[in-house]
């Protein structure tokens, strides 16, 4: 970060004073270009998408075979045995009714995939395979032919292939070691598309662009950039999220038009200040527009310790007919660490915010409460989202 200096305005003033009118105009133009170069610009394809161009979810149920004794225990997962019997029946193998198959190399799985927009029959997509029984590992398994259905119940792809499991594990003598997850894996290009989904994104030359986040300023800047590039009234903002385009009526020219639209640069206004807190992991993420006002903070830890001891009470005379009784003695101790008021100075940028919060010396868990209290007190200039 460059140090601030009060001499800069004087130097610039002296610089302009020695130039003529033409020199001043050239220097001013150069400064304008330099200032414009620091404006944040993004491609439209990075901040918006074409309405109607979307992926679809697929799901299927299948069997994974070839496991090294780490499959489902069929007594505890009867659906695995039922599925295996049905599959063998379709292949012409008849299993006598009432047969209790004790197989350890088969596992019932759920298969999921995403069908991308414009996908055509014959193309392939990746699939994710997850165990739904009590299999110990899917490592080394092969997924058998599994129909992949959409939300309407129709089959859009067929999945089959060898699984790639990222985890590893070993066990012996009651001890086991495991790294990462063994009950799930992927099959790269494991599903072949059998049916396409019609994608409609143009109606009478009208195309809608949807911003990834609602921002009226970004929508207006996008409209201005599109109208400057393609002519007035080409684009208009319907709201803070949707920008409507008037594209060519010729279907052959629509793809080329959208290609130019997606690569157009748009200057974005500063993002809305936001702080995201994950209460489960204690992580805090904030963007660069977060600021805080001056405030005073006091925090401390309150700990409660509960201890319980068992005591045996015996009668004084063993022959008096008394009984031995076990009693419980409970002690509760509360301790509170002292925490004085600490001043948090006004911070105008992200670096100052981080420096001010780090100066408190608070733990991540304490920081969660501090940020919530700063928001309640009106000192945190940002939206607070807890996930």
mmCIF file with all atom_site columns, C-alpha atoms in Angstrom, residues 79-279:
data_model
loop_
_atom_site.group_PDB
_atom_site.id
_atom_site.type_symbol
_atom_site.label_atom_id
_atom_site.label_alt_id
_atom_site.label_comp_id
_atom_site.label_asym_id
_atom_site.label_entity_id
_atom_site.label_seq_id
_atom_site.pdbx_PDB_ins_code
_atom_site.Cartn_x
_atom_site.Cartn_y
_atom_site.Cartn_z
_atom_site.occupancy
_atom_site.B_iso_or_equiv
_atom_site.pdbx_formal_charge
_atom_site.auth_seq_id
_atom_site.auth_comp_id
_atom_site.auth_asym_id
_atom_site.auth_atom_id
_atom_site.pdbx_PDB_model_num
ATOM 1   C CA . UNK A 1 79  ? -33.169 -54.464 -0.789  1.00 0.00 ? 79  UNK A CA 1
ATOM 2   C CA . UNK A 1 80  ? -29.680 -55.423 -1.977  1.00 0.00 ? 80  UNK A CA 1
ATOM 3   C CA . UNK A 1 81  ? -30.614 -59.098 -2.187  1.00 0.00 ? 81  UNK A CA 1
ATOM 4   C CA . UNK A 1 82  ? -33.937 -58.243 -3.856  1.00 0.00 ? 82  UNK A CA 1
ATOM 5   C CA . UNK A 1 83  ? -32.185 -56.086 -6.459  1.00 0.00 ? 83  UNK A CA 1
ATOM 6   C CA . UNK A 1 84  ? -29.598 -58.779 -7.121  1.00 0.00 ? 84  UNK A CA 1
ATOM 7   C CA . UNK A 1 85  ? -32.322 -61.404 -7.595  1.00 0.00 ? 85  UNK A CA 1
ATOM 8   C CA . UNK A 1 86  ? -34.243 -59.165 -10.019 1.00 0.00 ? 86  UNK A CA 1
ATOM 9   C CA . UNK A 1 87  ? -31.097 -58.413 -12.024 1.00 0.00 ? 87  UNK A CA 1
ATOM 10  C CA . UNK A 1 88  ? -30.200 -62.096 -12.320 1.00 0.00 ? 88  UNK A CA 1
ATOM 11  C CA . UNK A 1 89  ? -33.764 -62.860 -13.411 1.00 0.00 ? 89  UNK A CA 1
ATOM 12  C CA . UNK A 1 90  ? -33.504 -60.287 -16.224 1.00 0.00 ? 90  UNK A CA 1
ATOM 13  C CA . UNK A 1 91  ? -30.268 -61.947 -17.340 1.00 0.00 ? 91  UNK A CA 1
ATOM 14  C CA . UNK A 1 92  ? -31.952 -65.359 -17.474 1.00 0.00 ? 92  UNK A CA 1
ATOM 15  C CA . UNK A 1 93  ? -30.654 -66.700 -14.164 1.00 0.00 ? 93  UNK A CA 1
ATOM 16  C CA . UNK A 1 94  ? -33.323 -68.136 -11.873 1.00 0.00 ? 94  UNK A CA 1
ATOM 17  C CA . UNK A 1 95  ? -32.681 -68.041 -8.146  1.00 0.00 ? 95  UNK A CA 1
ATOM 18  C CA . UNK A 1 96  ? -34.807 -70.536 -6.182  1.00 0.00 ? 96  UNK A CA 1
ATOM 19  C CA . UNK A 1 97  ? -37.352 -68.828 -3.972  1.00 0.00 ? 97  UNK A CA 1
ATOM 20  C CA . UNK A 1 98  ? -36.268 -68.598 -0.359  1.00 0.00 ? 98  UNK A CA 1
ATOM 21  C CA . UNK A 1 99  ? -32.567 -68.746 -1.169  1.00 0.00 ? 99  UNK A CA 1
ATOM 22  C CA . UNK A 1 100 ? -30.552 -66.713 1.313   1.00 0.00 ? 100 UNK A CA 1
ATOM 23  C CA . UNK A 1 101 ? -27.599 -65.450 -0.687  1.00 0.00 ? 101 UNK A CA 1
ATOM 24  C CA . UNK A 1 102 ? -24.578 -64.553 1.409   1.00 0.00 ? 102 UNK A CA 1
ATOM 25  C CA . UNK A 1 103 ? -22.693 -62.260 -0.947  1.00 0.00 ? 103 UNK A CA 1
ATOM 26  C CA . UNK A 1 104 ? -20.185 -59.709 0.306   1.00 0.00 ? 104 UNK A CA 1
ATOM 27  C CA . UNK A 1 105 ? -19.030 -58.152 -2.936  1.00 0.00 ? 105 UNK A CA 1
ATOM 28  C CA . UNK A 1 106 ? -22.269 -56.370 -3.943  1.00 0.00 ? 106 UNK A CA 1
ATOM 29  C CA . UNK A 1 107 ? -23.548 -52.977 -2.759  1.00 0.00 ? 107 UNK A CA 1
ATOM 30  C CA . UNK A 1 108 ? -26.728 -51.031 -3.475  1.00 0.00 ? 108 UNK A CA 1
ATOM 31  C CA . UNK A 1 109 ? -25.993 -47.463 -4.572  1.00 0.00 ? 109 UNK A CA 1
ATOM 32  C CA . UNK A 1 110 ? -27.648 -44.225 -5.619  1.00 0.00 ? 110 UNK A CA 1
ATOM 33  C CA . UNK A 1 111 ? -26.274 -42.685 -8.816  1.00 0.00 ? 111 UNK A CA 1
ATOM 34  C CA . UNK A 1 112 ? -26.625 -38.962 -9.557  1.00 0.00 ? 112 UNK A CA 1
ATOM 35  C CA . UNK A 1 113 ? -25.628 -36.792 -12.511 1.00 0.00 ? 113 UNK A CA 1
ATOM 36  C CA . UNK A 1 114 ? -26.291 -33.410 -14.110 1.00 0.00 ? 114 UNK A CA 1
ATOM 37  C CA . UNK A 1 115 ? -27.637 -33.270 -17.652 1.00 0.00 ? 115 UNK A CA 1
ATOM 38  C CA . UNK A 1 116 ? -26.201 -30.065 -19.147 1.00 0.00 ? 116 UNK A CA 1
ATOM 39  C CA . UNK A 1 117 ? -28.106 -27.786 -21.468 1.00 0.00 ? 117 UNK A CA 1
ATOM 40  C CA . UNK A 1 118 ? -27.998 -28.656 -25.179 1.00 0.00 ? 118 UNK A CA 1
ATOM 41  C CA . UNK A 1 119 ? -26.706 -32.179 -24.387 1.00 0.00 ? 119 UNK A CA 1
ATOM 42  C CA . UNK A 1 120 ? -27.341 -34.573 -27.269 1.00 0.00 ? 120 UNK A CA 1
ATOM 43  C CA . UNK A 1 121 ? -27.710 -38.380 -27.413 1.00 0.00 ? 121 UNK A CA 1
ATOM 44  C CA . UNK A 1 122 ? -24.365 -40.138 -27.522 1.00 0.00 ? 122 UNK A CA 1
ATOM 45  C CA . UNK A 1 123 ? -22.538 -37.588 -25.382 1.00 0.00 ? 123 UNK A CA 1
ATOM 46  C CA . UNK A 1 124 ? -21.269 -38.560 -21.937 1.00 0.00 ? 124 UNK A CA 1
ATOM 47  C CA . UNK A 1 125 ? -21.477 -37.000 -18.470 1.00 0.00 ? 125 UNK A CA 1
ATOM 48  C CA . UNK A 1 126 ? -19.810 -37.750 -15.140 1.00 0.00 ? 126 UNK A CA 1
ATOM 49  C CA . UNK A 1 127 ? -21.770 -39.587 -12.453 1.00 0.00 ? 127 UNK A CA 1
ATOM 50  C CA . UNK A 1 128 ? -21.475 -39.715 -8.669  1.00 0.00 ? 128 UNK A CA 1
ATOM 51  C CA . UNK A 1 129 ? -22.034 -43.075 -6.974  1.00 0.00 ? 129 UNK A CA 1
ATOM 52  C CA . UNK A 1 130 ? -22.956 -43.223 -3.263  1.00 0.00 ? 130 UNK A CA 1
ATOM 53  C CA . UNK A 1 131 ? -23.581 -46.265 -1.085  1.00 0.00 ? 131 UNK A CA 1
ATOM 54  C CA . UNK A 1 132 ? -27.031 -46.512 0.514   1.00 0.00 ? 132 UNK A CA 1
ATOM 55  C CA . UNK A 1 133 ? -26.471 -49.717 2.514   1.00 0.00 ? 133 UNK A CA 1
ATOM 56  C CA . UNK A 1 134 ? -23.850 -50.751 5.045   1.00 0.00 ? 134 UNK A CA 1
ATOM 57  C CA . UNK A 1 135 ? -21.012 -51.405 2.623   1.00 0.00 ? 135 UNK A CA 1
ATOM 58  C CA . UNK A 1 136 ? -17.611 -50.651 4.108   1.00 0.00 ? 136 UNK A CA 1
ATOM 59  C CA . UNK A 1 137 ? -16.024 -49.536 0.854   1.00 0.00 ? 137 UNK A CA 1
ATOM 60  C CA . UNK A 1 138 ? -16.811 -49.136 -2.850  1.00 0.00 ? 138 UNK A CA 1
ATOM 61  C CA . UNK A 1 139 ? -13.145 -49.165 -3.805  1.00 0.00 ? 139 UNK A CA 1
ATOM 62  C CA . UNK A 1 140 ? -12.457 -51.380 -6.820  1.00 0.00 ? 140 UNK A CA 1
ATOM 63  C CA . UNK A 1 141 ? -16.152 -51.808 -7.653  1.00 0.00 ? 141 UNK A CA 1
ATOM 64  C CA . UNK A 1 142 ? -17.955 -51.685 -10.986 1.00 0.00 ? 142 UNK A CA 1
ATOM 65  C CA . UNK A 1 143 ? -21.342 -50.069 -11.442 1.00 0.00 ? 143 UNK A CA 1
ATOM 66  C CA . UNK A 1 144 ? -23.724 -52.194 -13.478 1.00 0.00 ? 144 UNK A CA 1
ATOM 67  C CA . UNK A 1 145 ? -26.034 -50.702 -16.110 1.00 0.00 ? 145 UNK A CA 1
ATOM 68  C CA . UNK A 1 146 ? -28.186 -48.127 -14.302 1.00 0.00 ? 146 UNK A CA 1
ATOM 69  C CA . UNK A 1 147 ? -31.005 -46.087 -15.914 1.00 0.00 ? 147 UNK A CA 1
ATOM 70  C CA . UNK A 1 148 ? -30.787 -42.380 -15.013 1.00 0.00 ? 148 UNK A CA 1
ATOM 71  C CA . UNK A 1 149 ? -34.182 -40.693 -14.725 1.00 0.00 ? 149 UNK A CA 1
ATOM 72  C CA . UNK A 1 150 ? -35.269 -37.088 -14.604 1.00 0.00 ? 150 UNK A CA 1
ATOM 73  C CA . UNK A 1 151 ? -37.931 -35.463 -12.425 1.00 0.00 ? 151 UNK A CA 1
ATOM 74  C CA . UNK A 1 152 ? -40.613 -36.568 -14.914 1.00 0.00 ? 152 UNK A CA 1
ATOM 75  C CA . UNK A 1 153 ? -39.660 -40.238 -14.535 1.00 0.00 ? 153 UNK A CA 1
ATOM 76  C CA . UNK A 1 154 ? -38.268 -40.617 -18.051 1.00 0.00 ? 154 UNK A CA 1
ATOM 77  C CA . UNK A 1 155 ? -34.854 -42.170 -18.704 1.00 0.00 ? 155 UNK A CA 1
ATOM 78  C CA . UNK A 1 156 ? -32.319 -39.694 -20.112 1.00 0.00 ? 156 UNK A CA 1
ATOM 79  C CA . UNK A 1 157 ? -29.020 -41.555 -19.645 1.00 0.00 ? 157 UNK A CA 1
ATOM 80  C CA . UNK A 1 158 ? -27.527 -44.965 -18.876 1.00 0.00 ? 158 UNK A CA 1
ATOM 81  C CA . UNK A 1 159 ? -24.633 -45.202 -16.400 1.00 0.00 ? 159 UNK A CA 1
ATOM 82  C CA . UNK A 1 160 ? -22.063 -47.978 -16.114 1.00 0.00 ? 160 UNK A CA 1
ATOM 83  C CA . UNK A 1 161 ? -18.349 -48.277 -15.428 1.00 0.00 ? 161 UNK A CA 1
ATOM 84  C CA . UNK A 1 162 ? -15.540 -48.636 -12.915 1.00 0.00 ? 162 UNK A CA 1
ATOM 85  C CA . UNK A 1 163 ? -15.586 -46.432 -9.831  1.00 0.00 ? 163 UNK A CA 1
ATOM 86  C CA . UNK A 1 164 ? -12.830 -44.066 -8.819  1.00 0.00 ? 164 UNK A CA 1
ATOM 87  C CA . UNK A 1 165 ? -12.782 -43.774 -5.020  1.00 0.00 ? 165 UNK A CA 1
ATOM 88  C CA . UNK A 1 166 ? -10.547 -41.089 -3.571  1.00 0.00 ? 166 UNK A CA 1
ATOM 89  C CA . UNK A 1 167 ? -10.258 -42.627 -0.109  1.00 0.00 ? 167 UNK A CA 1
ATOM 90  C CA . UNK A 1 168 ? -8.169  -45.487 1.205   1.00 0.00 ? 168 UNK A CA 1
ATOM 91  C CA . UNK A 1 169 ? -8.374  -47.707 4.253   1.00 0.00 ? 169 UNK A CA 1
ATOM 92  C CA . UNK A 1 170 ? -7.057  -50.847 5.909   1.00 0.00 ? 170 UNK A CA 1
ATOM 93  C CA . UNK A 1 171 ? -8.079  -52.942 8.908   1.00 0.00 ? 171 UNK A CA 1
ATOM 94  C CA . UNK A 1 172 ? -6.633  -55.873 10.824  1.00 0.00 ? 172 UNK A CA 1
ATOM 95  C CA . UNK A 1 173 ? -7.105  -57.361 14.259  1.00 0.00 ? 173 UNK A CA 1
ATOM 96  C CA . UNK A 1 174 ? -9.863  -54.963 15.221  1.00 0.00 ? 174 UNK A CA 1
ATOM 97  C CA . UNK A 1 175 ? -7.861  -51.849 14.270  1.00 0.00 ? 175 UNK A CA 1
ATOM 98  C CA . UNK A 1 176 ? -8.565  -49.784 11.185  1.00 0.00 ? 176 UNK A CA 1
ATOM 99  C CA . UNK A 1 177 ? -7.181  -46.741 9.423   1.00 0.00 ? 177 UNK A CA 1
ATOM 100 C CA . UNK A 1 178 ? -9.165  -44.710 6.901   1.00 0.00 ? 178 UNK A CA 1
ATOM 101 C CA . UNK A 1 179 ? -8.327  -41.672 4.804   1.00 0.00 ? 179 UNK A CA 1
ATOM 102 C CA . UNK A 1 180 ? -11.194 -39.713 3.242   1.00 0.00 ? 180 UNK A CA 1
ATOM 103 C CA . UNK A 1 181 ? -14.532 -41.262 2.295   1.00 0.00 ? 181 UNK A CA 1
ATOM 104 C CA . UNK A 1 182 ? -14.756 -44.831 0.996   1.00 0.00 ? 182 UNK A CA 1
ATOM 105 C CA . UNK A 1 183 ? -18.524 -45.084 0.502   1.00 0.00 ? 183 UNK A CA 1
ATOM 106 C CA . UNK A 1 184 ? -18.699 -42.834 -2.535  1.00 0.00 ? 184 UNK A CA 1
ATOM 107 C CA . UNK A 1 185 ? -16.932 -42.355 -5.841  1.00 0.00 ? 185 UNK A CA 1
ATOM 108 C CA . UNK A 1 186 ? -17.224 -40.981 -9.350  1.00 0.00 ? 186 UNK A CA 1
ATOM 109 C CA . UNK A 1 187 ? -17.161 -42.411 -12.851 1.00 0.00 ? 187 UNK A CA 1
ATOM 110 C CA . UNK A 1 188 ? -15.704 -39.978 -15.354 1.00 0.00 ? 188 UNK A CA 1
ATOM 111 C CA . UNK A 1 189 ? -17.879 -39.950 -18.487 1.00 0.00 ? 189 UNK A CA 1
ATOM 112 C CA . UNK A 1 190 ? -19.769 -42.811 -16.883 1.00 0.00 ? 190 UNK A CA 1
ATOM 113 C CA . UNK A 1 191 ? -23.217 -42.087 -18.316 1.00 0.00 ? 191 UNK A CA 1
ATOM 114 C CA . UNK A 1 192 ? -24.219 -42.016 -21.982 1.00 0.00 ? 192 UNK A CA 1
ATOM 115 C CA . UNK A 1 193 ? -27.036 -39.616 -22.831 1.00 0.00 ? 193 UNK A CA 1
ATOM 116 C CA . UNK A 1 194 ? -29.954 -41.322 -24.553 1.00 0.00 ? 194 UNK A CA 1
ATOM 117 C CA . UNK A 1 195 ? -32.429 -38.437 -24.775 1.00 0.00 ? 195 UNK A CA 1
ATOM 118 C CA . UNK A 1 196 ? -32.018 -34.682 -25.078 1.00 0.00 ? 196 UNK A CA 1
ATOM 119 C CA . UNK A 1 197 ? -34.014 -31.979 -23.319 1.00 0.00 ? 197 UNK A CA 1
ATOM 120 C CA . UNK A 1 198 ? -35.401 -29.193 -25.542 1.00 0.00 ? 198 UNK A CA 1
ATOM 121 C CA . UNK A 1 199 ? -33.916 -25.831 -24.551 1.00 0.00 ? 199 UNK A CA 1
ATOM 122 C CA . UNK A 1 200 ? -35.842 -22.667 -25.371 1.00 0.00 ? 200 UNK A CA 1
ATOM 123 C CA . UNK A 1 201 ? -34.124 -19.384 -24.631 1.00 0.00 ? 201 UNK A CA 1
ATOM 124 C CA . UNK A 1 202 ? -35.400 -17.094 -27.425 1.00 0.00 ? 202 UNK A CA 1
ATOM 125 C CA . UNK A 1 203 ? -39.018 -16.110 -28.034 1.00 0.00 ? 203 UNK A CA 1
ATOM 126 C CA . UNK A 1 204 ? -39.667 -13.764 -30.961 1.00 0.00 ? 204 UNK A CA 1
ATOM 127 C CA . UNK A 1 205 ? -36.124 -12.437 -30.678 1.00 0.00 ? 205 UNK A CA 1
ATOM 128 C CA . UNK A 1 206 ? -36.464 -11.674 -26.948 1.00 0.00 ? 206 UNK A CA 1
ATOM 129 C CA . UNK A 1 207 ? -33.660 -12.999 -24.726 1.00 0.00 ? 207 UNK A CA 1
ATOM 130 C CA . UNK A 1 208 ? -33.529 -12.563 -20.951 1.00 0.00 ? 208 UNK A CA 1
ATOM 131 C CA . UNK A 1 209 ? -30.257 -12.381 -19.048 1.00 0.00 ? 209 UNK A CA 1
ATOM 132 C CA . UNK A 1 210 ? -30.355 -13.264 -15.345 1.00 0.00 ? 210 UNK A CA 1
ATOM 133 C CA . UNK A 1 211 ? -27.735 -11.783 -13.032 1.00 0.00 ? 211 UNK A CA 1
ATOM 134 C CA . UNK A 1 212 ? -26.184 -14.167 -10.533 1.00 0.00 ? 212 UNK A CA 1
ATOM 135 C CA . UNK A 1 213 ? -27.053 -11.763 -7.708  1.00 0.00 ? 213 UNK A CA 1
ATOM 136 C CA . UNK A 1 214 ? -29.690 -9.061  -7.460  1.00 0.00 ? 214 UNK A CA 1
ATOM 137 C CA . UNK A 1 215 ? -28.067 -5.675  -8.093  1.00 0.00 ? 215 UNK A CA 1
ATOM 138 C CA . UNK A 1 216 ? -29.895 -2.755  -9.698  1.00 0.00 ? 216 UNK A CA 1
ATOM 139 C CA . UNK A 1 217 ? -26.633 -0.914  -10.303 1.00 0.00 ? 217 UNK A CA 1
ATOM 140 C CA . UNK A 1 218 ? -25.090 -3.856  -12.131 1.00 0.00 ? 218 UNK A CA 1
ATOM 141 C CA . UNK A 1 219 ? -28.273 -4.294  -14.179 1.00 0.00 ? 219 UNK A CA 1
ATOM 142 C CA . UNK A 1 220 ? -28.233 -0.646  -15.269 1.00 0.00 ? 220 UNK A CA 1
ATOM 143 C CA . UNK A 1 221 ? -24.529 -0.775  -16.125 1.00 0.00 ? 221 UNK A CA 1
ATOM 144 C CA . UNK A 1 222 ? -25.152 -3.878  -18.204 1.00 0.00 ? 222 UNK A CA 1
ATOM 145 C CA . UNK A 1 223 ? -27.983 -2.151  -20.060 1.00 0.00 ? 223 UNK A CA 1
ATOM 146 C CA . UNK A 1 224 ? -25.769 0.870   -20.778 1.00 0.00 ? 224 UNK A CA 1
ATOM 147 C CA . UNK A 1 225 ? -22.927 -1.305  -22.090 1.00 0.00 ? 225 UNK A CA 1
ATOM 148 C CA . UNK A 1 226 ? -25.251 -3.353  -24.318 1.00 0.00 ? 226 UNK A CA 1
ATOM 149 C CA . UNK A 1 227 ? -26.996 -0.307  -25.764 1.00 0.00 ? 227 UNK A CA 1
ATOM 150 C CA . UNK A 1 228 ? -23.649 1.345   -26.452 1.00 0.00 ? 228 UNK A CA 1
ATOM 151 C CA . UNK A 1 229 ? -22.372 -1.759  -28.241 1.00 0.00 ? 229 UNK A CA 1
ATOM 152 C CA . UNK A 1 230 ? -25.487 -2.857  -30.170 1.00 0.00 ? 230 UNK A CA 1
ATOM 153 C CA . UNK A 1 231 ? -27.569 0.305   -30.391 1.00 0.00 ? 231 UNK A CA 1
ATOM 154 C CA . UNK A 1 232 ? -30.225 2.073   -28.358 1.00 0.00 ? 232 UNK A CA 1
ATOM 155 C CA . UNK A 1 233 ? -33.180 0.063   -27.022 1.00 0.00 ? 233 UNK A CA 1
ATOM 156 C CA . UNK A 1 234 ? -31.353 -3.213  -27.473 1.00 0.00 ? 234 UNK A CA 1
ATOM 157 C CA . UNK A 1 235 ? -31.442 -3.873  -23.728 1.00 0.00 ? 235 UNK A CA 1
ATOM 158 C CA . UNK A 1 236 ? -33.691 -2.846  -20.860 1.00 0.00 ? 236 UNK A CA 1
ATOM 159 C CA . UNK A 1 237 ? -33.719 -3.802  -17.181 1.00 0.00 ? 237 UNK A CA 1
ATOM 160 C CA . UNK A 1 238 ? -36.929 -5.499  -16.055 1.00 0.00 ? 238 UNK A CA 1
ATOM 161 C CA . UNK A 1 239 ? -35.778 -5.437  -12.422 1.00 0.00 ? 239 UNK A CA 1
ATOM 162 C CA . UNK A 1 240 ? -32.601 -5.802  -10.386 1.00 0.00 ? 240 UNK A CA 1
ATOM 163 C CA . UNK A 1 241 ? -31.973 -9.305  -11.696 1.00 0.00 ? 241 UNK A CA 1
ATOM 164 C CA . UNK A 1 242 ? -33.299 -9.628  -15.265 1.00 0.00 ? 242 UNK A CA 1
ATOM 165 C CA . UNK A 1 243 ? -32.098 -7.700  -18.326 1.00 0.00 ? 243 UNK A CA 1
ATOM 166 C CA . UNK A 1 244 ? -34.140 -8.148  -21.503 1.00 0.00 ? 244 UNK A CA 1
ATOM 167 C CA . UNK A 1 245 ? -32.483 -8.161  -24.937 1.00 0.00 ? 245 UNK A CA 1
ATOM 168 C CA . UNK A 1 246 ? -33.982 -7.646  -28.363 1.00 0.00 ? 246 UNK A CA 1
ATOM 169 C CA . UNK A 1 247 ? -31.930 -9.992  -30.483 1.00 0.00 ? 247 UNK A CA 1
ATOM 170 C CA . UNK A 1 248 ? -32.114 -11.042 -34.129 1.00 0.00 ? 248 UNK A CA 1
ATOM 171 C CA . UNK A 1 249 ? -35.156 -12.989 -35.315 1.00 0.00 ? 249 UNK A CA 1
ATOM 172 C CA . UNK A 1 250 ? -33.019 -15.231 -37.512 1.00 0.00 ? 250 UNK A CA 1
ATOM 173 C CA . UNK A 1 251 ? -32.177 -18.385 -35.477 1.00 0.00 ? 251 UNK A CA 1
ATOM 174 C CA . UNK A 1 252 ? -28.875 -18.721 -37.326 1.00 0.00 ? 252 UNK A CA 1
ATOM 175 C CA . UNK A 1 253 ? -27.743 -15.309 -36.040 1.00 0.00 ? 253 UNK A CA 1
ATOM 176 C CA . UNK A 1 254 ? -28.839 -15.711 -32.418 1.00 0.00 ? 254 UNK A CA 1
ATOM 177 C CA . UNK A 1 255 ? -25.856 -17.810 -31.316 1.00 0.00 ? 255 UNK A CA 1
ATOM 178 C CA . UNK A 1 256 ? -23.377 -15.313 -32.786 1.00 0.00 ? 256 UNK A CA 1
ATOM 179 C CA . UNK A 1 257 ? -25.268 -12.444 -31.139 1.00 0.00 ? 257 UNK A CA 1
ATOM 180 C CA . UNK A 1 258 ? -25.145 -14.109 -27.716 1.00 0.00 ? 258 UNK A CA 1
ATOM 181 C CA . UNK A 1 259 ? -21.452 -14.858 -28.169 1.00 0.00 ? 259 UNK A CA 1
ATOM 182 C CA . UNK A 1 260 ? -20.755 -11.133 -28.525 1.00 0.00 ? 260 UNK A CA 1
ATOM 183 C CA . UNK A 1 261 ? -23.064 -10.334 -25.612 1.00 0.00 ? 261 UNK A CA 1
ATOM 184 C CA . UNK A 1 262 ? -21.380 -12.778 -23.228 1.00 0.00 ? 262 UNK A CA 1
ATOM 185 C CA . UNK A 1 263 ? -17.887 -11.425 -23.921 1.00 0.00 ? 263 UNK A CA 1
ATOM 186 C CA . UNK A 1 264 ? -18.888 -7.778  -23.454 1.00 0.00 ? 264 UNK A CA 1
ATOM 187 C CA . UNK A 1 265 ? -17.167 -6.065  -20.514 1.00 0.00 ? 265 UNK A CA 1
ATOM 188 C CA . UNK A 1 266 ? -19.363 -4.387  -17.892 1.00 0.00 ? 266 UNK A CA 1
ATOM 189 C CA . UNK A 1 267 ? -18.193 -2.039  -15.142 1.00 0.00 ? 267 UNK A CA 1
ATOM 190 C CA . UNK A 1 268 ? -19.619 -3.249  -11.836 1.00 0.00 ? 268 UNK A CA 1
ATOM 191 C CA . UNK A 1 269 ? -20.485 -1.081  -8.826  1.00 0.00 ? 269 UNK A CA 1
ATOM 192 C CA . UNK A 1 270 ? -18.982 -2.048  -5.462  1.00 0.00 ? 270 UNK A CA 1
ATOM 193 C CA . UNK A 1 271 ? -20.530 -5.217  -4.103  1.00 0.00 ? 271 UNK A CA 1
ATOM 194 C CA . UNK A 1 272 ? -22.925 -5.049  -1.184  1.00 0.00 ? 272 UNK A CA 1
ATOM 195 C CA . UNK A 1 273 ? -21.074 -5.364  2.108   1.00 0.00 ? 273 UNK A CA 1
ATOM 196 C CA . UNK A 1 274 ? -21.570 -8.846  3.539   1.00 0.00 ? 274 UNK A CA 1
ATOM 197 C CA . UNK A 1 275 ? -20.169 -11.026 6.306   1.00 0.00 ? 275 UNK A CA 1
ATOM 198 C CA . UNK A 1 276 ? -20.763 -14.790 6.216   1.00 0.00 ? 276 UNK A CA 1
ATOM 199 C CA . UNK A 1 277 ? -20.395 -16.757 9.447   1.00 0.00 ? 277 UNK A CA 1
ATOM 200 C CA . UNK A 1 278 ? -20.260 -20.540 9.670   1.00 0.00 ? 278 UNK A CA 1
ATOM 201 C CA . UNK A 1 279 ? -21.231 -21.288 13.265  1.00 0.00 ? 279 UNK A CA 1
#
